[in-house]
PDB file of C-alpha atoms in Angstrom:
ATOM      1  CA  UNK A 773      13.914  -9.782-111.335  1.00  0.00           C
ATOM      2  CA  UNK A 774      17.482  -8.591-110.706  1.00  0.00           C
ATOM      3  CA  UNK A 775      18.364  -7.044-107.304  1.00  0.00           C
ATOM      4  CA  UNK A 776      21.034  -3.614-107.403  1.00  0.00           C
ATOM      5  CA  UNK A 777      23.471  -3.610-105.002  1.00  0.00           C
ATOM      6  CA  UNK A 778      24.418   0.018-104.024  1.00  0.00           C
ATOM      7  CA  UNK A 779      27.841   0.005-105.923  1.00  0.00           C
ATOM      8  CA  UNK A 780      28.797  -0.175-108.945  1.00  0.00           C
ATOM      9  CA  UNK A 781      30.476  -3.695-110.312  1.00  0.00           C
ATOM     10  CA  UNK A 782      33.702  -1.945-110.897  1.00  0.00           C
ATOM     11  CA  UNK A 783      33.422  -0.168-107.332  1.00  0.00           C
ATOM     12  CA  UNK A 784      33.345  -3.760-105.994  1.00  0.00           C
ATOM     13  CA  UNK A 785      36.895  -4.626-107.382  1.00  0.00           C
ATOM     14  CA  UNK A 786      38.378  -1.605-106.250  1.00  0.00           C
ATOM     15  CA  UNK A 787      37.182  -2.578-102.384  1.00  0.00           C
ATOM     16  CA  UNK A 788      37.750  -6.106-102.848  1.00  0.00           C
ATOM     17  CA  UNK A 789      41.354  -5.442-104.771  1.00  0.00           C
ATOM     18  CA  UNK A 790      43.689  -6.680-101.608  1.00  0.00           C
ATOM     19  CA  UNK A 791      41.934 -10.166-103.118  1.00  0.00           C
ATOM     20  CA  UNK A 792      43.873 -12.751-105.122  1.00  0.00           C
ATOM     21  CA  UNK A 793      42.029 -16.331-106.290  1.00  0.00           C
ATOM     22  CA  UNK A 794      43.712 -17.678-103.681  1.00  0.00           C
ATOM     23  CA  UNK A 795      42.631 -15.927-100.646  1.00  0.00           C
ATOM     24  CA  UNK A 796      39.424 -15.321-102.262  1.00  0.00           C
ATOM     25  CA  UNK A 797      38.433 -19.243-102.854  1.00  0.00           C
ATOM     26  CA  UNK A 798      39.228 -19.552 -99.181  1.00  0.00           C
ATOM     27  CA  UNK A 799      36.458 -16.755 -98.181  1.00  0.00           C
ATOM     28  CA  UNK A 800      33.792 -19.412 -99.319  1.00  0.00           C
ATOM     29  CA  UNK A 801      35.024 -21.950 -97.339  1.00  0.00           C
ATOM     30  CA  UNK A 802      35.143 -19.583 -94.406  1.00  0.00           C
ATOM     31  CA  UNK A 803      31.706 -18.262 -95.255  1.00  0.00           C
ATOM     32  CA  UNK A 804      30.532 -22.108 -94.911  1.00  0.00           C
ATOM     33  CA  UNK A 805      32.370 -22.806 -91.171  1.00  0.00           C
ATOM     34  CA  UNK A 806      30.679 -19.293 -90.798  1.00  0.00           C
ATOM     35  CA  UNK A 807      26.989 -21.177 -91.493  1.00  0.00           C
ATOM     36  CA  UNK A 808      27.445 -23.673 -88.770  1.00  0.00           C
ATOM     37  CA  UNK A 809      28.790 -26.307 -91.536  1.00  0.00           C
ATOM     38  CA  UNK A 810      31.207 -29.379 -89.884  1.00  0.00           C
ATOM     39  CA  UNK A 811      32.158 -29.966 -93.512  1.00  0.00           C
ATOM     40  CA  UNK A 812      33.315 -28.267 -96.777  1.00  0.00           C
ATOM     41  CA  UNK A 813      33.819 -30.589 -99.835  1.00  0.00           C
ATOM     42  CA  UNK A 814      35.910 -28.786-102.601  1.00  0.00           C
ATOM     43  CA  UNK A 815      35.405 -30.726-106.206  1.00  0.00           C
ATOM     44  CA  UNK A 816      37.595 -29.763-109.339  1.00  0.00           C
ATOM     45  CA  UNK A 817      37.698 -31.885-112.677  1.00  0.00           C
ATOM     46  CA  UNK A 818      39.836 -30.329-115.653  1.00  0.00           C
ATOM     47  CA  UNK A 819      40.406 -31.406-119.408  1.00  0.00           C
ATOM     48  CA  UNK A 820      43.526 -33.366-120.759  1.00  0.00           C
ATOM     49  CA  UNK A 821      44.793 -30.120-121.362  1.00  0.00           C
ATOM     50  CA  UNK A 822      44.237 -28.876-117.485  1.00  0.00           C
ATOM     51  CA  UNK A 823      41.819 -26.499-117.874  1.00  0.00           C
ATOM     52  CA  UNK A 824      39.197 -26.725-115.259  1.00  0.00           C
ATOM     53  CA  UNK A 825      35.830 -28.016-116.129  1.00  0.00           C
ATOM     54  CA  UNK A 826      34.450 -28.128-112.893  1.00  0.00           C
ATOM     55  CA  UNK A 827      35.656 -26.388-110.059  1.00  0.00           C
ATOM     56  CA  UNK A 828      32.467 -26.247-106.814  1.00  0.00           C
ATOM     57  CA  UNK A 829      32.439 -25.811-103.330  1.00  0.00           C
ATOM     58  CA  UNK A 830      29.760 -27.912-100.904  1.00  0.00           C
ATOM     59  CA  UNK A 831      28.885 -27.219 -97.352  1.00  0.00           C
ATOM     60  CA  UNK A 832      26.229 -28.352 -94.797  1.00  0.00           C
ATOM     61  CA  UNK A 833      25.434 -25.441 -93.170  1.00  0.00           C
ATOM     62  CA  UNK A 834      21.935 -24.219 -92.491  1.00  0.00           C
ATOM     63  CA  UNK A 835      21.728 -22.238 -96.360  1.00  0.00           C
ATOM     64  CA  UNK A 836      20.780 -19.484 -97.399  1.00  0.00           C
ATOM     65  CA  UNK A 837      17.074 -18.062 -96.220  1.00  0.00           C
ATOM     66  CA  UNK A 838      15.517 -16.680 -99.577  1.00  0.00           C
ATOM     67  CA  UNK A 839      13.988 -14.063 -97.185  1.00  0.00           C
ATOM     68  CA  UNK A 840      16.891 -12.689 -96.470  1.00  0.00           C
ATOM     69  CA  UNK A 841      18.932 -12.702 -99.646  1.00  0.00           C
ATOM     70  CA  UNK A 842      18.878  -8.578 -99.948  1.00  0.00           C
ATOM     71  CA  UNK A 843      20.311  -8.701 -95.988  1.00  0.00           C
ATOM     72  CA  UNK A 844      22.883 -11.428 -97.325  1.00  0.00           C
ATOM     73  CA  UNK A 845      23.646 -10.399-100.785  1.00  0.00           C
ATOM     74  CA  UNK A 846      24.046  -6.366-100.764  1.00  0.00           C
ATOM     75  CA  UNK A 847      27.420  -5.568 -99.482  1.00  0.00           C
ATOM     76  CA  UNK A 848      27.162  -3.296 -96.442  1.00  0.00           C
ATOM     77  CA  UNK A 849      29.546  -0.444 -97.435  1.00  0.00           C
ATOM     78  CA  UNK A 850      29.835   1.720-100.100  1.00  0.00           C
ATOM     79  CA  UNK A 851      33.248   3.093 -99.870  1.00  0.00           C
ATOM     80  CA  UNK A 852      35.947   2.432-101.976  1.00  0.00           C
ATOM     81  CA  UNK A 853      38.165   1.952 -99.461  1.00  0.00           C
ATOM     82  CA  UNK A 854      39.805  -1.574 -99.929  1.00  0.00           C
ATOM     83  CA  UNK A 855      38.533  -4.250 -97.370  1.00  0.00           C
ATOM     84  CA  UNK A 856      41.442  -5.684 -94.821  1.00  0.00           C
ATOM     85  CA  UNK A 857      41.931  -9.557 -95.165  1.00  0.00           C
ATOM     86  CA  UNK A 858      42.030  -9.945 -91.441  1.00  0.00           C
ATOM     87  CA  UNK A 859      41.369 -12.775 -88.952  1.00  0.00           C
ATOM     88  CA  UNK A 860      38.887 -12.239 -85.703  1.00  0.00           C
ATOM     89  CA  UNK A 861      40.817 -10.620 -82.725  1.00  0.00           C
ATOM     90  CA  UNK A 862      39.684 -13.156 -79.623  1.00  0.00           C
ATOM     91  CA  UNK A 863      37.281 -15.250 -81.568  1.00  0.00           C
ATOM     92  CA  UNK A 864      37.875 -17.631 -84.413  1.00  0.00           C
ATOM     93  CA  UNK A 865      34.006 -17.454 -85.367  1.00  0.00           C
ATOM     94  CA  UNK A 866      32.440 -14.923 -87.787  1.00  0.00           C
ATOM     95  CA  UNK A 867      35.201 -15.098 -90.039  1.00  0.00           C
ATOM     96  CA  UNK A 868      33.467 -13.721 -93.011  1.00  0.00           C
ATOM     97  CA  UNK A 869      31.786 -10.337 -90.978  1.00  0.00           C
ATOM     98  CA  UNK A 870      32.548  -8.165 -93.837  1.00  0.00           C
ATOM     99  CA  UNK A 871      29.862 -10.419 -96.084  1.00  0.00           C
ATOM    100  CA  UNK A 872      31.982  -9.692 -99.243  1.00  0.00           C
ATOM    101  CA  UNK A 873      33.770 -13.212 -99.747  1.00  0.00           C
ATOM    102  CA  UNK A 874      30.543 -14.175-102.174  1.00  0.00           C
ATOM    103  CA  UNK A 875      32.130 -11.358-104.449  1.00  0.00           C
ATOM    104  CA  UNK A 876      35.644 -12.176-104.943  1.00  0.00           C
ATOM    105  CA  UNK A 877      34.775 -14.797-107.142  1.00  0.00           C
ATOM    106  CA  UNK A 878      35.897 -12.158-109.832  1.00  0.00           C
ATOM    107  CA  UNK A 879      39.522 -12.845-109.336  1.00  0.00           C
ATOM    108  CA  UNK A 880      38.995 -16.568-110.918  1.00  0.00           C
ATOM    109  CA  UNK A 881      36.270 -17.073-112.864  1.00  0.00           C
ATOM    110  CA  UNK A 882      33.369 -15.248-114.907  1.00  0.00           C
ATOM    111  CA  UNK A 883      30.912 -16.735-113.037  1.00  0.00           C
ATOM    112  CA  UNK A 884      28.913 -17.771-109.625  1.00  0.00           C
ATOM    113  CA  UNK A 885      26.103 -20.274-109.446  1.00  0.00           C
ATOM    114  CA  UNK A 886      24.765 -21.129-105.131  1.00  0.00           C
ATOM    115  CA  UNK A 887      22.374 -23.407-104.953  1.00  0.00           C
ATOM    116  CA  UNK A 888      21.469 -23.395-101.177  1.00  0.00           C
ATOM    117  CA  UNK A 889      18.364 -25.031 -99.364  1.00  0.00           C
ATOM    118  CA  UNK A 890      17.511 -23.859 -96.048  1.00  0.00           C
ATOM    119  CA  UNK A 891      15.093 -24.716 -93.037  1.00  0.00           C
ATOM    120  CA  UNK A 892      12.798 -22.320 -92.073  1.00  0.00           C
ATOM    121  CA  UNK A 893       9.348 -23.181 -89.792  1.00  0.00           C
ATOM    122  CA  UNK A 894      10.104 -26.768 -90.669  1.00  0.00           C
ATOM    123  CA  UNK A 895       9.907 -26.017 -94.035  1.00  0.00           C
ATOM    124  CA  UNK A 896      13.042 -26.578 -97.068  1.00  0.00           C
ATOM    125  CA  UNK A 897      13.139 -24.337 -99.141  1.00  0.00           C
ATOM    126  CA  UNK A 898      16.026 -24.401-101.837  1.00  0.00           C
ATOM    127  CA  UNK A 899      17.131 -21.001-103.967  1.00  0.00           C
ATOM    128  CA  UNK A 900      19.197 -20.784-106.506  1.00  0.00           C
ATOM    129  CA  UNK A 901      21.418 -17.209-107.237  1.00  0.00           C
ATOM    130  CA  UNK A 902      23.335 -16.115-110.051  1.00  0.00           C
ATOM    131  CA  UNK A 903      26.201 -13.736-110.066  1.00  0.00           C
ATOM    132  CA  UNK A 904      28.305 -12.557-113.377  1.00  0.00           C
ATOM    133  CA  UNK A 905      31.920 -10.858-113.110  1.00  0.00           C
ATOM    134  CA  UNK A 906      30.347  -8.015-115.411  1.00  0.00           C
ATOM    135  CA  UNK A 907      27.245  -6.920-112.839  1.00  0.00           C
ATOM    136  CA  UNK A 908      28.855  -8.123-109.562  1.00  0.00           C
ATOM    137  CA  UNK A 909      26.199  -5.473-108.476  1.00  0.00           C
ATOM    138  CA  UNK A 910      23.297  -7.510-109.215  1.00  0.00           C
ATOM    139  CA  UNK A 911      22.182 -10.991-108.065  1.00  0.00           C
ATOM    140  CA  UNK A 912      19.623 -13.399-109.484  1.00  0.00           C
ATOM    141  CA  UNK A 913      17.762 -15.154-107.222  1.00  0.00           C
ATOM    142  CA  UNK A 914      14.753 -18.017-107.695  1.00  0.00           C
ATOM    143  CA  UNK A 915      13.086 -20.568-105.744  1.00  0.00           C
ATOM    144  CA  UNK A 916      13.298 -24.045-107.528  1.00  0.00           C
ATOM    145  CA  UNK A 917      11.677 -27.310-106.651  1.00  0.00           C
ATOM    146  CA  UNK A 918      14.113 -29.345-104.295  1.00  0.00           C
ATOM    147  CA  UNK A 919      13.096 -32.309-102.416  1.00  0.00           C
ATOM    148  CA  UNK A 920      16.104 -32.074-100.540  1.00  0.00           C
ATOM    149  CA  UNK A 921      15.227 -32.282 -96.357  1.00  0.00           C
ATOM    150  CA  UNK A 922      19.222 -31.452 -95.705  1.00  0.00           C
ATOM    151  CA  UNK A 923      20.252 -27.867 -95.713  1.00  0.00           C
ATOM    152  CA  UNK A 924      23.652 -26.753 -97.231  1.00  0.00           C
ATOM    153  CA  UNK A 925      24.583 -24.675-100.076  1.00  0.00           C
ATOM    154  CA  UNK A 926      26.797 -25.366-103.011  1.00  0.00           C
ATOM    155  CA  UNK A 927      28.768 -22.857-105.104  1.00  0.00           C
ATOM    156  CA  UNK A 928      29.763 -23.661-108.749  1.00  0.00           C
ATOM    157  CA  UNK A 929      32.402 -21.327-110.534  1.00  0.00           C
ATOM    158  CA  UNK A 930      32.071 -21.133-114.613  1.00  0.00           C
ATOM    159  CA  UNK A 931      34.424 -20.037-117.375  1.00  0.00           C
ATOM    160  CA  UNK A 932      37.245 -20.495-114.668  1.00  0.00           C
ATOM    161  CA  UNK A 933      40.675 -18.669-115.756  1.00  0.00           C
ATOM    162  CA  UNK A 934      42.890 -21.067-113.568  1.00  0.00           C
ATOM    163  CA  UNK A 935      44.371 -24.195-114.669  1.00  0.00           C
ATOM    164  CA  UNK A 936      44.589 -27.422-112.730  1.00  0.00           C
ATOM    165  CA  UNK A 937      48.232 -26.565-111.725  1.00  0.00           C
ATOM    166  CA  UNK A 938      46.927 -23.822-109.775  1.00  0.00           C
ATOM    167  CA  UNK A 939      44.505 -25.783-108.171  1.00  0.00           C
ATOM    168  CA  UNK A 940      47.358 -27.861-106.890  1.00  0.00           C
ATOM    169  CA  UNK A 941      50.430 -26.188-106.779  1.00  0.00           C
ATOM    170  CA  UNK A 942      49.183 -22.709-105.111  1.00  0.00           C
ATOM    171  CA  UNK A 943      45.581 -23.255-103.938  1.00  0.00           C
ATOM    172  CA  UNK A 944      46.003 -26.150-102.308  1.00  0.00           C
ATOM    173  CA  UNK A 945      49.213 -25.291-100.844  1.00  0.00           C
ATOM    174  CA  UNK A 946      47.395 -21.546 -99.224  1.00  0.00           C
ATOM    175  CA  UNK A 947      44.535 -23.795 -97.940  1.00  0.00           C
ATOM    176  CA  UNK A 948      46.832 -25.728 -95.906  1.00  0.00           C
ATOM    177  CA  UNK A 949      48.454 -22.727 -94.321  1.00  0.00           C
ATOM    178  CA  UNK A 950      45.241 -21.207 -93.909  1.00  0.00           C
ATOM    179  CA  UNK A 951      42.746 -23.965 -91.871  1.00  0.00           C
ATOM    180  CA  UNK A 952      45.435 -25.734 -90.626  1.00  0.00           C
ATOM    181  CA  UNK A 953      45.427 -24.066 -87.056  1.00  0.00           C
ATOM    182  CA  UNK A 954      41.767 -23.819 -87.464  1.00  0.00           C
ATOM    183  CA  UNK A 955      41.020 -27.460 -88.232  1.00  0.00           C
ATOM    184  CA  UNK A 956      43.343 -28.098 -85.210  1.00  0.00           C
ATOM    185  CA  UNK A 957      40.753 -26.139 -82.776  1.00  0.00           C
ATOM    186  CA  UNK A 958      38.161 -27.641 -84.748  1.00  0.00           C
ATOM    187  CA  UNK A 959      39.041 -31.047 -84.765  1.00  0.00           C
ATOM    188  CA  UNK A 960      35.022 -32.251 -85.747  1.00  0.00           C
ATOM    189  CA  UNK A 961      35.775 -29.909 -88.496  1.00  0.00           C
ATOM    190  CA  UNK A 962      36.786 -31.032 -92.125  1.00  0.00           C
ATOM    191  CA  UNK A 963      37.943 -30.170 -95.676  1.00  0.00           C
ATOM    192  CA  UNK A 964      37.900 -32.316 -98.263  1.00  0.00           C
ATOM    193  CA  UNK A 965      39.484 -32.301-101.757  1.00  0.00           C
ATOM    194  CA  UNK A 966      38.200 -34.990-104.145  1.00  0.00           C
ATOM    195  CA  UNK A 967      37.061 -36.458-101.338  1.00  0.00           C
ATOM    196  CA  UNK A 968      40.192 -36.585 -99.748  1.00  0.00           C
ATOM    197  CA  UNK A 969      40.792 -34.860 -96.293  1.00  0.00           C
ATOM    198  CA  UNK A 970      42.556 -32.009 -96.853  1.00  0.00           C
ATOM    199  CA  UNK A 971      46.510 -32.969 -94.944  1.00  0.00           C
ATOM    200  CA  UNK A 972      48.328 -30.453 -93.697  1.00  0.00           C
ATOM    201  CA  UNK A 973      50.764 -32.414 -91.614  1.00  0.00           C
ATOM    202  CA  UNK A 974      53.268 -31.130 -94.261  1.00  0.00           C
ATOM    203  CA  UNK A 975      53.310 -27.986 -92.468  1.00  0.00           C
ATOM    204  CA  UNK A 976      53.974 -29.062 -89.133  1.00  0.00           C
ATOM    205  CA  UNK A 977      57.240 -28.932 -87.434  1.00  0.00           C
ATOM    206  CA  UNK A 978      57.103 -29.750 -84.295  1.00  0.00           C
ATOM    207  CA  UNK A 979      53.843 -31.429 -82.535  1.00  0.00           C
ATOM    208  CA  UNK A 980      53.369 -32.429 -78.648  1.00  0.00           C
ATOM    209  CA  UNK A 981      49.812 -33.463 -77.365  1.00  0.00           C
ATOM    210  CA  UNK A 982      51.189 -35.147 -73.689  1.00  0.00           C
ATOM    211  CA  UNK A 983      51.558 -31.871 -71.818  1.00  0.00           C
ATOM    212  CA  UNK A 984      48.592 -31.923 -69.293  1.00  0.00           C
ATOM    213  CA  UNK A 985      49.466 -29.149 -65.418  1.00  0.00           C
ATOM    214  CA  UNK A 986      47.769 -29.727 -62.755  1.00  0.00           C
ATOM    215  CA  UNK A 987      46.686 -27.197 -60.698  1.00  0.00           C
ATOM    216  CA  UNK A 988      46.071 -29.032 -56.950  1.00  0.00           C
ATOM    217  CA  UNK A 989      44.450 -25.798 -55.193  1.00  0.00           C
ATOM    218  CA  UNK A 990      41.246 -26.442 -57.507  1.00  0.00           C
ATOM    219  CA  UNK A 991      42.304 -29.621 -58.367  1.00  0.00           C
ATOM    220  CA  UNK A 992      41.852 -28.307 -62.111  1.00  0.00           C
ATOM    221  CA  UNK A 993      43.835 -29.551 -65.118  1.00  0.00           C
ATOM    222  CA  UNK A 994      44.966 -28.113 -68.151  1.00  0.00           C
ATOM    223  CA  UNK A 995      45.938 -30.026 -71.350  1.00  0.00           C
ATOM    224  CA  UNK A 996      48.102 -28.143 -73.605  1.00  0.00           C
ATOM    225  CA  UNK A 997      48.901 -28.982 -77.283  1.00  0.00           C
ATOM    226  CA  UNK A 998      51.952 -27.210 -78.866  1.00  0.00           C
ATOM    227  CA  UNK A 999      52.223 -27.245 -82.630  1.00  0.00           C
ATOM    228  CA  UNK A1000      55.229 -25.370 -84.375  1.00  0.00           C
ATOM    229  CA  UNK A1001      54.108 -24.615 -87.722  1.00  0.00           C
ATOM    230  CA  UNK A1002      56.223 -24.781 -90.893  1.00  0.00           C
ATOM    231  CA  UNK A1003      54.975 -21.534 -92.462  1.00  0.00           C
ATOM    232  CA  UNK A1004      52.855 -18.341 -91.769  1.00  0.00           C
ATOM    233  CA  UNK A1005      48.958 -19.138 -91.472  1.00  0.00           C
ATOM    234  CA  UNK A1006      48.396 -15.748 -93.090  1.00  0.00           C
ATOM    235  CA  UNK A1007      46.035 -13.426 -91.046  1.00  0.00           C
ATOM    236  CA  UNK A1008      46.201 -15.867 -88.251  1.00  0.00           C
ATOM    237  CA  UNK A1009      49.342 -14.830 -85.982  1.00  0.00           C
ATOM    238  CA  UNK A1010      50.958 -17.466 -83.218  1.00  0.00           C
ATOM    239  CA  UNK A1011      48.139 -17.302 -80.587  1.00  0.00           C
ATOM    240  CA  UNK A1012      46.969 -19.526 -77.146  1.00  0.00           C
ATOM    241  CA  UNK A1013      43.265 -21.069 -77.807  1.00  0.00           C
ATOM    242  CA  UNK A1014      41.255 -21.105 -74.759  1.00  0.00           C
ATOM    243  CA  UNK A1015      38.908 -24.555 -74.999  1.00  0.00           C
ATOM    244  CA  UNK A1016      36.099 -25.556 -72.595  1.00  0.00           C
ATOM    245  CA  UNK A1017      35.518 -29.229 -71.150  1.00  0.00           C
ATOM    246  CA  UNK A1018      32.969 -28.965 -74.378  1.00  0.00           C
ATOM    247  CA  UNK A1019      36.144 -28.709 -76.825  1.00  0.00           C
ATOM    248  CA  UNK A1020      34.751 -25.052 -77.607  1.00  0.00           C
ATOM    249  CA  UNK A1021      36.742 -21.858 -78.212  1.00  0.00           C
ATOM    250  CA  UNK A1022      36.069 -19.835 -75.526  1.00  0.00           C
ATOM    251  CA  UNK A1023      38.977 -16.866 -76.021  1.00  0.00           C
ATOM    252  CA  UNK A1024      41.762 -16.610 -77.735  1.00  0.00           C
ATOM    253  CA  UNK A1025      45.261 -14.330 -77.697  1.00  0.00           C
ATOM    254  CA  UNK A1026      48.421 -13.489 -79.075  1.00  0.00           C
ATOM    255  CA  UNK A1027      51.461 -15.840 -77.163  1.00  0.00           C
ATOM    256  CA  UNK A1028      54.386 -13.984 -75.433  1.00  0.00           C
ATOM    257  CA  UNK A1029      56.683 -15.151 -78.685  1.00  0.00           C
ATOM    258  CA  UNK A1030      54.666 -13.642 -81.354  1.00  0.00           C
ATOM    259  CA  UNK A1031      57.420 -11.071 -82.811  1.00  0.00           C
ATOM    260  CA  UNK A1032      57.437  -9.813 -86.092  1.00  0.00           C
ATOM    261  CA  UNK A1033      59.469 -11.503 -88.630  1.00  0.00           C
ATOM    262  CA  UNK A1034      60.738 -14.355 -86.617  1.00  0.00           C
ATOM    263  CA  UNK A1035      59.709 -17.206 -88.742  1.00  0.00           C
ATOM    264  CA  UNK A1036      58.696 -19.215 -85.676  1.00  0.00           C
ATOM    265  CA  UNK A1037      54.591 -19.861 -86.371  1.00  0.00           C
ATOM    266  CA  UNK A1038      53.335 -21.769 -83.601  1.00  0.00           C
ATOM    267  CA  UNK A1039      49.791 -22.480 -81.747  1.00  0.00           C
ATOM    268  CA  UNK A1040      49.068 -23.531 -78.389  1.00  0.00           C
ATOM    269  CA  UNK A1041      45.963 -24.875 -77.471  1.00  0.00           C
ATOM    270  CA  UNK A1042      44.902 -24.994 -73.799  1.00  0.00           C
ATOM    271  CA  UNK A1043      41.798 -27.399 -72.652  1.00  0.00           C
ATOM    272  CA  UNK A1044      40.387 -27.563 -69.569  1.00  0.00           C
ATOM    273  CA  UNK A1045      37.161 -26.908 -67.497  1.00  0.00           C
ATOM    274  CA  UNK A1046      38.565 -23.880 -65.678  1.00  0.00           C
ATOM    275  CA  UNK A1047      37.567 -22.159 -68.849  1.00  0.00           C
ATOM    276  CA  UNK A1048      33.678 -22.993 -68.680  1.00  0.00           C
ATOM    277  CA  UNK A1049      33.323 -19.777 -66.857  1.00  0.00           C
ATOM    278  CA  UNK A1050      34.695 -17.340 -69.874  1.00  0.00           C
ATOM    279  CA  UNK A1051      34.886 -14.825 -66.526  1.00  0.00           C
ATOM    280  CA  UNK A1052      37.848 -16.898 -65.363  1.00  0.00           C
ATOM    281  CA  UNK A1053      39.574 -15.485 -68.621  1.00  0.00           C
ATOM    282  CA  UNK A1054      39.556 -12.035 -67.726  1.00  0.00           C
ATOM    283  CA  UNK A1055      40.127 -11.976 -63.794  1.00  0.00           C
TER     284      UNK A1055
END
């Protein structure tokens, strides 16, 4: 049985219109890093001619819970009012909060296939959902027999209307630019393309891991890596990443240099266990 979402398919463009295929592949890779996944594989094939035959992204996050699909899968506006592409203001997780990246598959291909298993009371349990670019409104959803025991989810495109060169030449490229600084915080994180890490050391300028203060009062130390960045990492702006002795994310903000237009993208990223106690952050 097919479940309505509470806006119309064309509705759905209009709000998701600030979307090109670009920024919209990247919301599924987000939505994965958003499921607790360490690792996104992306996997294209095409023709002798270039046009894609395959073109799916994996992740091994904990899936999707069939329970929950109508929580998961109905958008939670109904506004026409475009959604902002924007990055998280002093945390780098929830990426995906608006819950409409599973829709911009429109802007690339006719077509969205997941195929998700997920853990629930010890129990897998694997679903698979179908979306078409003409009822973006309504999802199909089924259980299937899986024997899988690891949880993840999988989402293959169909009659895809980019070619190979855009695969390479502009997707590729925009991923770069827009994980780089996040793969950097995350360095247990990873992207893969063909089964190649995804390298983005072609966007780095400038790159100095060495800098550790000290701080003898506490007898606290801080280790501070500067990256100057090549080109703009989108929604991200130049910001200082707060990290724990646990090499998490505590906080995050805007650095002193971040002006408008000045072409100098940069991240600093600032370790140490004087950041355990978040409170420390805001004293």
């Amino acid at each position: 049985m097919a479940n309505n979402v509470n806006i119309t398919s064309e509705g759905i463009k209009k709000v998701l219109k600030n979307y090109n295929f670009s920024n919209a592949f990247a919301e599924y890779i987000w939505n994965g890093f958003d499921a607790k996944a360490d690792t996104v594989h992306i996997n294209y094939q095409s023709d002798e001619l270039g046009k894609l035959e395959l073109l799916e992204i994996t992740d091994n996050g904990y899936g999707i819970d069939f329970n929950k699909l109508n929580q998961k899968f109905k958008p939670f506006y109904e506004s026409e009012k475009a959604i902002e592409i924007t990055s998280p203001k002093h945390t780098s997780s929830m990426h995906g909060k608006n819950g409409v990246g599973r829709l911009t598959f429109f802007t690339f291909a006719h077509n969205a296939k997941w195929l998700s298993t997920h853990l629930n009371k010890n129990k897998y349990s694997t679903c698979l959902i179908t979306i078409n670019v003409d009822g973006l409104n309504d999802f199909k959803p089924e259980i299937i027999d899986n024997d899988s025991d690891l949880t993840g989810t999988t989402v293959s495109f169909n009659n895809v209307q980019i070619s190979i060169k855009d695969i390479e030449l502009v997707l590729i490229p925009f991923l770069k630019r827009e994980f780089c600084w996040f793969l950097e915080l995350n360095k247990d994180f990873k992207i893969y393309v063909n089964n190649e890490l995804l390298d983005y050391s072609d966007n780095i300028v400038d790159f100095d891991d060495n800098v550790v203060v000290e701080y003898p009062k506490s007898n606290t130390s801080f280790r501070i890596k500067y990256i100057q960045w090549k080109e703009s990492l989108h929604k991200e702006f130049s910001k200082y990443y707060f990290i724990n002795s646990e090499k998490k994310e505590v906080y995050k903000d805007h650095t002193t240099l971040n002006k408008k237009g000045d072409e100098y993208f940069h991240s600093v990223y600032i370790e140490s266990e004087f950041f355990n106690d978040s409170g420390n952050l805001f004293s």
